[in-house]
Amino acid sequence: MAAPSHPAPAGPGLAFLVGTTIILAGILLWWLLSGERARQGYRLPLVFAGTALSAVLIEPIFDNTLLYWYPPVNDLAFFRGYDRTIPYYVPLGYAWFFGGTAYLLARVFAAGTSYARVWRLFAGTVVVDWLAVSICEWCDLSAFYGRQPFHMFGSPLWFSFCDATGAFVLAAALRAFDRHLTGGRQAWLLLLPTFTYGGTLGAVTAPIALALNSGWPAALLWAAGGATMALCMVAIHAIALYAARAKP
């Protein structure tokens, strides 16, 4: 199925880029001034860089399988790959959303948390992602196309489940590897997000990706969207159990 094609609106695109940059800079300023750098070293900027790199490697691939589109003519284009034009605010958005969320969640896990709280945090992350992706769609900066299930207002709900799950899997990995990420070994954080997000998205989106690209009837399409969200919840159930049992 062919993606839509029209130039990106300049004003909303610039506003979204500025907003993304401000959020990213704000988190880095907190890291710099709060004593986080003294306690954790350069983990946060390395996670930011790693998640930005994962956007370059992963975004064009899953945009094709999940029928997601960016305007091909875009003054803010960062690169073009796999027939997708990726604007600058995508790797920056990956950095603050996936990287920043995962980093803060890992701190929550390290301090000790409950099973129910992990689920509340997941629900909040789904809402934030849904709002961010929906704003892009409302402003014609990007959009899903084709017969997308759970696409009633804003962006499809199943996609925000997937994005939020990716952030939580990275958070669990950061917590699990915490004592190993010292000194020069922190450089592994440049690669870890690609494995966690790429692996998570590949796993949980398998049902919906098959349905979107197979011409299945509407009932099966919606069932596939539900199956994708169910897989996300299985992952969060496992992470919530791990986080609740891990000793601070």
PDB file of C-alpha atoms in Angstrom:
ATOM      1  CA  MET A   1       0.000   0.000   0.000  1.00  0.00           C
ATOM      2  CA  ALA A   2       1.453   3.347  -1.056  1.00  0.00           C
ATOM      3  CA  ALA A   3       2.112   6.028   1.563  1.00  0.00           C
ATOM      4  CA  PRO A   4       0.594   9.508   1.177  1.00  0.00           C
ATOM      5  CA  SER A   5       2.783  12.176  -0.379  1.00  0.00           C
ATOM      6  CA  HIS A   6       2.803  15.900   0.303  1.00  0.00           C
ATOM      7  CA  PRO A   7       5.414  18.379   1.577  1.00  0.00           C
ATOM      8  CA  ALA A   8       5.883  18.750   5.320  1.00  0.00           C
ATOM      9  CA  PRO A   9       4.371  21.929   6.824  1.00  0.00           C
ATOM     10  CA  ALA A  10       7.289  24.148   7.796  1.00  0.00           C
ATOM     11  CA  GLY A  11       5.804  25.938  10.815  1.00  0.00           C
ATOM     12  CA  PRO A  12       4.546  22.924  12.794  1.00  0.00           C
ATOM     13  CA  GLY A  13       7.706  20.998  11.949  1.00  0.00           C
ATOM     14  CA  LEU A  14       9.946  23.735  13.316  1.00  0.00           C
ATOM     15  CA  ALA A  15       7.768  24.081  16.419  1.00  0.00           C
ATOM     16  CA  PHE A  16       7.953  20.335  17.054  1.00  0.00           C
ATOM     17  CA  LEU A  17      11.737  20.365  16.590  1.00  0.00           C
ATOM     18  CA  VAL A  18      12.110  23.263  19.037  1.00  0.00           C
ATOM     19  CA  GLY A  19       9.816  21.593  21.573  1.00  0.00           C
ATOM     20  CA  THR A  20      11.712  18.310  21.329  1.00  0.00           C
ATOM     21  CA  THR A  21      15.024  20.117  21.739  1.00  0.00           C
ATOM     22  CA  ILE A  22      13.774  21.991  24.817  1.00  0.00           C
ATOM     23  CA  ILE A  23      12.618  18.767  26.491  1.00  0.00           C
ATOM     24  CA  LEU A  24      15.935  17.081  25.746  1.00  0.00           C
ATOM     25  CA  ALA A  25      17.936  20.080  26.978  1.00  0.00           C
ATOM     26  CA  GLY A  26      15.819  20.282  30.136  1.00  0.00           C
ATOM     27  CA  ILE A  27      16.562  16.659  31.048  1.00  0.00           C
ATOM     28  CA  LEU A  28      20.273  17.158  30.376  1.00  0.00           C
ATOM     29  CA  LEU A  29      20.255  20.313  32.510  1.00  0.00           C
ATOM     30  CA  TRP A  30      18.713  18.322  35.370  1.00  0.00           C
ATOM     31  CA  TRP A  31      21.436  15.684  34.935  1.00  0.00           C
ATOM     32  CA  LEU A  32      24.126  18.359  34.999  1.00  0.00           C
ATOM     33  CA  LEU A  33      22.880  20.379  37.993  1.00  0.00           C
ATOM     34  CA  SER A  34      21.241  17.790  40.257  1.00  0.00           C
ATOM     35  CA  GLY A  35      24.315  15.748  41.091  1.00  0.00           C
ATOM     36  CA  GLU A  36      23.183  12.913  38.827  1.00  0.00           C
ATOM     37  CA  ARG A  37      26.374  13.180  36.794  1.00  0.00           C
ATOM     38  CA  ALA A  38      28.504  12.743  39.926  1.00  0.00           C
ATOM     39  CA  ARG A  39      26.483   9.698  40.993  1.00  0.00           C
ATOM     40  CA  GLN A  40      25.967   7.948  37.655  1.00  0.00           C
ATOM     41  CA  GLY A  41      28.658   9.324  35.371  1.00  0.00           C
ATOM     42  CA  TYR A  42      27.757   9.825  31.731  1.00  0.00           C
ATOM     43  CA  ARG A  43      25.063   7.171  31.541  1.00  0.00           C
ATOM     44  CA  LEU A  44      22.237   9.560  30.681  1.00  0.00           C
ATOM     45  CA  PRO A  45      23.882  11.265  27.664  1.00  0.00           C
ATOM     46  CA  LEU A  46      25.123   7.879  26.493  1.00  0.00           C
ATOM     47  CA  VAL A  47      21.603   6.473  26.695  1.00  0.00           C
ATOM     48  CA  PHE A  48      20.395   9.528  24.767  1.00  0.00           C
ATOM     49  CA  ALA A  49      23.014   8.940  22.077  1.00  0.00           C
ATOM     50  CA  GLY A  50      22.221   5.225  21.951  1.00  0.00           C
ATOM     51  CA  THR A  51      18.484   5.751  21.531  1.00  0.00           C
ATOM     52  CA  ALA A  52      19.097   8.397  18.860  1.00  0.00           C
ATOM     53  CA  LEU A  53      21.289   5.893  17.015  1.00  0.00           C
ATOM     54  CA  SER A  54      18.555   3.268  17.313  1.00  0.00           C
ATOM     55  CA  ALA A  55      16.198   5.682  15.521  1.00  0.00           C
ATOM     56  CA  VAL A  56      18.547   5.790  12.551  1.00  0.00           C
ATOM     57  CA  LEU A  57      18.798   2.002  12.400  1.00  0.00           C
ATOM     58  CA  ILE A  58      15.234   1.020  13.290  1.00  0.00           C
ATOM     59  CA  GLU A  59      12.757   3.759  12.377  1.00  0.00           C
ATOM     60  CA  PRO A  60      12.718   3.364   8.550  1.00  0.00           C
ATOM     61  CA  ILE A  61      12.286  -0.409   8.829  1.00  0.00           C
ATOM     62  CA  PHE A  62       9.319  -0.385  11.173  1.00  0.00           C
ATOM     63  CA  ASP A  63       7.769   2.601   9.359  1.00  0.00           C
ATOM     64  CA  ASN A  64       7.457   0.311   6.355  1.00  0.00           C
ATOM     65  CA  THR A  65       6.107  -2.730   8.179  1.00  0.00           C
ATOM     66  CA  LEU A  66       3.654  -0.732  10.318  1.00  0.00           C
ATOM     67  CA  LEU A  67       2.564   1.661   7.526  1.00  0.00           C
ATOM     68  CA  TYR A  68       3.872   4.884   9.038  1.00  0.00           C
ATOM     69  CA  TRP A  69       4.746   7.852   6.904  1.00  0.00           C
ATOM     70  CA  TYR A  70       6.722  11.107   7.013  1.00  0.00           C
ATOM     71  CA  PRO A  71       6.364  13.696   4.224  1.00  0.00           C
ATOM     72  CA  PRO A  72       9.039  12.906   1.628  1.00  0.00           C
ATOM     73  CA  VAL A  73       9.708  16.618   1.014  1.00  0.00           C
ATOM     74  CA  ASN A  74      10.832  18.105   4.305  1.00  0.00           C
ATOM     75  CA  ASP A  75      13.145  21.042   5.038  1.00  0.00           C
ATOM     76  CA  LEU A  76      14.002  19.352   8.341  1.00  0.00           C
ATOM     77  CA  ALA A  77      14.996  16.032   6.754  1.00  0.00           C
ATOM     78  CA  PHE A  78      17.877  14.311   8.552  1.00  0.00           C
ATOM     79  CA  PHE A  79      18.287  11.356   6.206  1.00  0.00           C
ATOM     80  CA  ARG A  80      16.337   9.133   3.847  1.00  0.00           C
ATOM     81  CA  GLY A  81      16.409   5.353   4.060  1.00  0.00           C
ATOM     82  CA  TYR A  82      14.173   2.461   3.049  1.00  0.00           C
ATOM     83  CA  ASP A  83      11.927   4.917   1.192  1.00  0.00           C
ATOM     84  CA  ARG A  84      11.320   6.989   4.323  1.00  0.00           C
ATOM     85  CA  THR A  85      12.424  10.583   4.949  1.00  0.00           C
ATOM     86  CA  ILE A  86      13.332  10.894   8.627  1.00  0.00           C
ATOM     87  CA  PRO A  87      13.323  14.438  10.094  1.00  0.00           C
ATOM     88  CA  TYR A  88      15.732  15.664  12.766  1.00  0.00           C
ATOM     89  CA  TYR A  89      13.170  15.562  15.526  1.00  0.00           C
ATOM     90  CA  VAL A  90      12.840  11.772  15.252  1.00  0.00           C
ATOM     91  CA  PRO A  91      16.260  10.812  16.722  1.00  0.00           C
ATOM     92  CA  LEU A  92      15.896  13.667  19.215  1.00  0.00           C
ATOM     93  CA  GLY A  93      12.446  12.389  20.144  1.00  0.00           C
ATOM     94  CA  TYR A  94      13.802   8.874  20.557  1.00  0.00           C
ATOM     95  CA  ALA A  95      16.455  10.266  22.896  1.00  0.00           C
ATOM     96  CA  TRP A  96      14.133  12.058  25.299  1.00  0.00           C
ATOM     97  CA  PHE A  97      11.211   9.629  25.156  1.00  0.00           C
ATOM     98  CA  PHE A  98      12.841   6.208  25.062  1.00  0.00           C
ATOM     99  CA  GLY A  99      16.151   7.207  26.613  1.00  0.00           C
ATOM    100  CA  GLY A 100      14.873   9.675  29.197  1.00  0.00           C
ATOM    101  CA  THR A 101      11.877   7.573  30.208  1.00  0.00           C
ATOM    102  CA  ALA A 102      13.961   4.415  30.516  1.00  0.00           C
ATOM    103  CA  TYR A 103      16.644   6.174  32.551  1.00  0.00           C
ATOM    104  CA  LEU A 104      14.137   7.616  35.022  1.00  0.00           C
ATOM    105  CA  LEU A 105      12.271   4.311  35.254  1.00  0.00           C
ATOM    106  CA  ALA A 106      15.518   2.491  36.012  1.00  0.00           C
ATOM    107  CA  ARG A 107      16.028   4.888  38.926  1.00  0.00           C
ATOM    108  CA  VAL A 108      12.519   4.077  40.154  1.00  0.00           C
ATOM    109  CA  PHE A 109      13.249   0.347  39.908  1.00  0.00           C
ATOM    110  CA  ALA A 110      16.542   0.803  41.762  1.00  0.00           C
ATOM    111  CA  ALA A 111      14.859   2.695  44.605  1.00  0.00           C
ATOM    112  CA  GLY A 112      12.208   0.001  44.973  1.00  0.00           C
ATOM    113  CA  THR A 113       8.677   0.002  43.640  1.00  0.00           C
ATOM    114  CA  SER A 114       5.490  -2.045  43.590  1.00  0.00           C
ATOM    115  CA  TYR A 115       3.844  -4.171  40.925  1.00  0.00           C
ATOM    116  CA  ALA A 116       0.841  -1.828  40.765  1.00  0.00           C
ATOM    117  CA  ARG A 117       3.008   1.276  40.455  1.00  0.00           C
ATOM    118  CA  VAL A 118       4.818  -0.148  37.436  1.00  0.00           C
ATOM    119  CA  TRP A 119       1.447  -0.576  35.727  1.00  0.00           C
ATOM    120  CA  ARG A 120       0.452   3.004  36.602  1.00  0.00           C
ATOM    121  CA  LEU A 121       3.707   4.277  35.174  1.00  0.00           C
ATOM    122  CA  PHE A 122       3.132   2.220  32.041  1.00  0.00           C
ATOM    123  CA  ALA A 123      -0.348   3.704  31.589  1.00  0.00           C
ATOM    124  CA  GLY A 124       1.079   7.213  31.933  1.00  0.00           C
ATOM    125  CA  THR A 125       3.821   6.461  29.408  1.00  0.00           C
ATOM    126  CA  VAL A 126       1.230   5.166  26.926  1.00  0.00           C
ATOM    127  CA  VAL A 127      -0.719   8.422  27.263  1.00  0.00           C
ATOM    128  CA  VAL A 128       2.393  10.592  26.752  1.00  0.00           C
ATOM    129  CA  ASP A 129       3.418   8.633  23.669  1.00  0.00           C
ATOM    130  CA  TRP A 130      -0.109   8.667  22.248  1.00  0.00           C
ATOM    131  CA  LEU A 131      -0.287  12.444  22.676  1.00  0.00           C
ATOM    132  CA  ALA A 132       3.117  13.065  21.082  1.00  0.00           C
ATOM    133  CA  VAL A 133       2.421  10.829  18.072  1.00  0.00           C
ATOM    134  CA  SER A 134      -1.112  12.223  17.712  1.00  0.00           C
ATOM    135  CA  ILE A 135       0.186  15.804  17.656  1.00  0.00           C
ATOM    136  CA  CYS A 136       2.430  14.825  14.746  1.00  0.00           C
ATOM    137  CA  GLU A 137      -0.577  13.362  12.944  1.00  0.00           C
ATOM    138  CA  TRP A 138      -2.853  16.339  13.654  1.00  0.00           C
ATOM    139  CA  CYS A 139      -0.143  18.693  12.341  1.00  0.00           C
ATOM    140  CA  ASP A 140       0.498  16.570   9.190  1.00  0.00           C
ATOM    141  CA  LEU A 141       4.088  15.930  10.278  1.00  0.00           C
ATOM    142  CA  SER A 142       3.620  12.161  10.079  1.00  0.00           C
ATOM    143  CA  ALA A 143       0.777   9.681  10.131  1.00  0.00           C
ATOM    144  CA  PHE A 144      -0.297   6.066   9.986  1.00  0.00           C
ATOM    145  CA  TYR A 145      -2.048   4.981   6.824  1.00  0.00           C
ATOM    146  CA  GLY A 146      -3.848   1.903   5.580  1.00  0.00           C
ATOM    147  CA  ARG A 147      -6.469   0.001   7.596  1.00  0.00           C
ATOM    148  CA  GLN A 148      -5.180   0.697  11.087  1.00  0.00           C
ATOM    149  CA  PRO A 149      -7.180  -0.820  13.969  1.00  0.00           C
ATOM    150  CA  PHE A 150      -7.713   1.195  17.169  1.00  0.00           C
ATOM    151  CA  HIS A 151      -7.164   4.370  15.122  1.00  0.00           C
ATOM    152  CA  MET A 152     -10.282   6.224  16.181  1.00  0.00           C
ATOM    153  CA  PHE A 153      -8.861   9.549  17.364  1.00  0.00           C
ATOM    154  CA  GLY A 154      -5.237  10.558  17.127  1.00  0.00           C
ATOM    155  CA  SER A 155      -2.728   7.769  16.576  1.00  0.00           C
ATOM    156  CA  PRO A 156      -3.495   4.026  16.912  1.00  0.00           C
ATOM    157  CA  LEU A 157      -3.576   2.917  20.534  1.00  0.00           C
ATOM    158  CA  TRP A 158      -1.706  -0.302  19.827  1.00  0.00           C
ATOM    159  CA  PHE A 159       1.341   1.687  18.693  1.00  0.00           C
ATOM    160  CA  SER A 160       1.620   3.625  21.958  1.00  0.00           C
ATOM    161  CA  PHE A 161       1.476   0.321  23.845  1.00  0.00           C
ATOM    162  CA  CYS A 162       4.473  -0.818  21.782  1.00  0.00           C
ATOM    163  CA  ASP A 163       6.464   2.377  22.266  1.00  0.00           C
ATOM    164  CA  ALA A 164       5.864   2.411  26.021  1.00  0.00           C
ATOM    165  CA  THR A 165       6.839  -1.258  26.269  1.00  0.00           C
ATOM    166  CA  GLY A 166      10.093  -0.493  24.463  1.00  0.00           C
ATOM    167  CA  ALA A 167      10.948   2.143  27.062  1.00  0.00           C
ATOM    168  CA  PHE A 168      10.168  -0.240  29.936  1.00  0.00           C
ATOM    169  CA  VAL A 169      12.273  -3.053  28.478  1.00  0.00           C
ATOM    170  CA  LEU A 170      15.223  -0.662  28.183  1.00  0.00           C
ATOM    171  CA  ALA A 171      14.628   0.459  31.778  1.00  0.00           C
ATOM    172  CA  ALA A 172      14.668  -3.141  32.995  1.00  0.00           C
ATOM    173  CA  ALA A 173      17.886  -3.767  31.060  1.00  0.00           C
ATOM    174  CA  LEU A 174      19.507  -0.666  32.576  1.00  0.00           C
ATOM    175  CA  ARG A 175      18.543  -1.874  36.031  1.00  0.00           C
ATOM    176  CA  ALA A 176      19.723  -5.433  35.382  1.00  0.00           C
ATOM    177  CA  PHE A 177      23.102  -4.311  34.015  1.00  0.00           C
ATOM    178  CA  ASP A 178      23.540  -1.478  36.516  1.00  0.00           C
ATOM    179  CA  ARG A 179      26.516  -2.853  38.430  1.00  0.00           C
ATOM    180  CA  HIS A 180      28.302  -3.815  35.223  1.00  0.00           C
ATOM    181  CA  LEU A 181      28.058  -0.365  33.614  1.00  0.00           C
ATOM    182  CA  THR A 182      31.125   1.222  35.171  1.00  0.00           C
ATOM    183  CA  GLY A 183      34.017   3.071  33.614  1.00  0.00           C
ATOM    184  CA  GLY A 184      34.549   2.442  29.929  1.00  0.00           C
ATOM    185  CA  ARG A 185      31.891  -0.268  29.908  1.00  0.00           C
ATOM    186  CA  GLN A 186      29.296   2.496  29.921  1.00  0.00           C
ATOM    187  CA  ALA A 187      30.004   2.772  26.185  1.00  0.00           C
ATOM    188  CA  TRP A 188      27.778  -0.310  25.766  1.00  0.00           C
ATOM    189  CA  LEU A 189      24.886   2.086  26.320  1.00  0.00           C
ATOM    190  CA  LEU A 190      25.435   3.319  22.777  1.00  0.00           C
ATOM    191  CA  LEU A 191      24.266  -0.087  21.505  1.00  0.00           C
ATOM    192  CA  LEU A 192      21.907  -1.390  24.181  1.00  0.00           C
ATOM    193  CA  PRO A 193      18.833   0.659  23.058  1.00  0.00           C
ATOM    194  CA  THR A 194      19.040  -0.749  19.546  1.00  0.00           C
ATOM    195  CA  PHE A 195      18.830  -4.299  20.893  1.00  0.00           C
ATOM    196  CA  THR A 196      16.076  -3.603  23.421  1.00  0.00           C
ATOM    197  CA  TYR A 197      13.832  -1.409  21.288  1.00  0.00           C
ATOM    198  CA  GLY A 198      14.437  -3.283  18.041  1.00  0.00           C
ATOM    199  CA  GLY A 199      13.884  -6.648  19.709  1.00  0.00           C
ATOM    200  CA  THR A 200      10.824  -5.478  21.626  1.00  0.00           C
ATOM    201  CA  LEU A 201       9.159  -3.798  18.676  1.00  0.00           C
ATOM    202  CA  GLY A 202       9.893  -6.737  16.401  1.00  0.00           C
ATOM    203  CA  ALA A 203       8.300  -9.129  18.882  1.00  0.00           C
ATOM    204  CA  VAL A 204       5.188  -7.259  19.973  1.00  0.00           C
ATOM    205  CA  THR A 205       4.282  -5.831  16.553  1.00  0.00           C
ATOM    206  CA  ALA A 206       4.491  -9.195  14.772  1.00  0.00           C
ATOM    207  CA  PRO A 207       0.686  -9.783  14.807  1.00  0.00           C
ATOM    208  CA  ILE A 208      -0.279  -6.315  13.590  1.00  0.00           C
ATOM    209  CA  ALA A 209       2.543  -6.129  11.038  1.00  0.00           C
ATOM    210  CA  LEU A 210       1.384  -9.413   9.495  1.00  0.00           C
ATOM    211  CA  ALA A 211      -2.225  -8.253   9.409  1.00  0.00           C
ATOM    212  CA  LEU A 212      -1.502  -4.816   7.949  1.00  0.00           C
ATOM    213  CA  ASN A 213       0.507  -6.296   5.095  1.00  0.00           C
ATOM    214  CA  SER A 214      -1.623  -9.368   4.335  1.00  0.00           C
ATOM    215  CA  GLY A 215      -5.029  -8.066   3.315  1.00  0.00           C
ATOM    216  CA  TRP A 216      -6.770  -9.871   6.169  1.00  0.00           C
ATOM    217  CA  PRO A 217     -10.449  -9.097   6.907  1.00  0.00           C
ATOM    218  CA  ALA A 218     -11.288  -6.353   9.398  1.00  0.00           C
ATOM    219  CA  ALA A 219     -12.091  -8.747  12.246  1.00  0.00           C
ATOM    220  CA  LEU A 220      -8.667 -10.371  12.034  1.00  0.00           C
ATOM    221  CA  LEU A 221      -7.026  -6.962  11.683  1.00  0.00           C
ATOM    222  CA  TRP A 222      -8.556  -5.784  14.953  1.00  0.00           C
ATOM    223  CA  ALA A 223      -7.746  -9.099  16.598  1.00  0.00           C
ATOM    224  CA  ALA A 224      -4.117  -8.656  15.541  1.00  0.00           C
ATOM    225  CA  GLY A 225      -4.065  -5.171  17.059  1.00  0.00           C
ATOM    226  CA  GLY A 226      -5.463  -6.616  20.269  1.00  0.00           C
ATOM    227  CA  ALA A 227      -2.866  -9.400  20.193  1.00  0.00           C
ATOM    228  CA  THR A 228      -0.079  -6.839  19.851  1.00  0.00           C
ATOM    229  CA  MET A 229      -1.345  -4.953  22.916  1.00  0.00           C
ATOM    230  CA  ALA A 230      -1.677  -8.248  24.788  1.00  0.00           C
ATOM    231  CA  LEU A 231       1.961  -9.098  24.061  1.00  0.00           C
ATOM    232  CA  CYS A 232       2.939  -5.677  25.389  1.00  0.00           C
ATOM    233  CA  MET A 233       1.032  -6.344  28.592  1.00  0.00           C
ATOM    234  CA  VAL A 234       2.725  -9.726  29.004  1.00  0.00           C
ATOM    235  CA  ALA A 235       6.083  -7.948  28.824  1.00  0.00           C
ATOM    236  CA  ILE A 236       4.998  -5.312  31.346  1.00  0.00           C
ATOM    237  CA  HIS A 237       3.681  -8.020  33.680  1.00  0.00           C
ATOM    238  CA  ALA A 238       7.121  -9.646  33.662  1.00  0.00           C
ATOM    239  CA  ILE A 239       8.888  -6.311  34.172  1.00  0.00           C
ATOM    240  CA  ALA A 240       6.538  -5.360  37.011  1.00  0.00           C
ATOM    241  CA  LEU A 241       7.248  -8.654  38.768  1.00  0.00           C
ATOM    242  CA  TYR A 242      10.992  -8.122  38.313  1.00  0.00           C
ATOM    243  CA  ALA A 243      10.899  -4.512  39.509  1.00  0.00           C
ATOM    244  CA  ALA A 244       8.764  -5.322  42.547  1.00  0.00           C
ATOM    245  CA  ARG A 245      11.047  -8.156  43.646  1.00  0.00           C
ATOM    246  CA  ALA A 246      14.387  -6.492  42.968  1.00  0.00           C
ATOM    247  CA  LYS A 247      16.057  -5.252  46.133  1.00  0.00           C
ATOM    248  CA  PRO A 248      16.928  -1.516  46.258  1.00  0.00           C
TER     249      PRO A 248
END
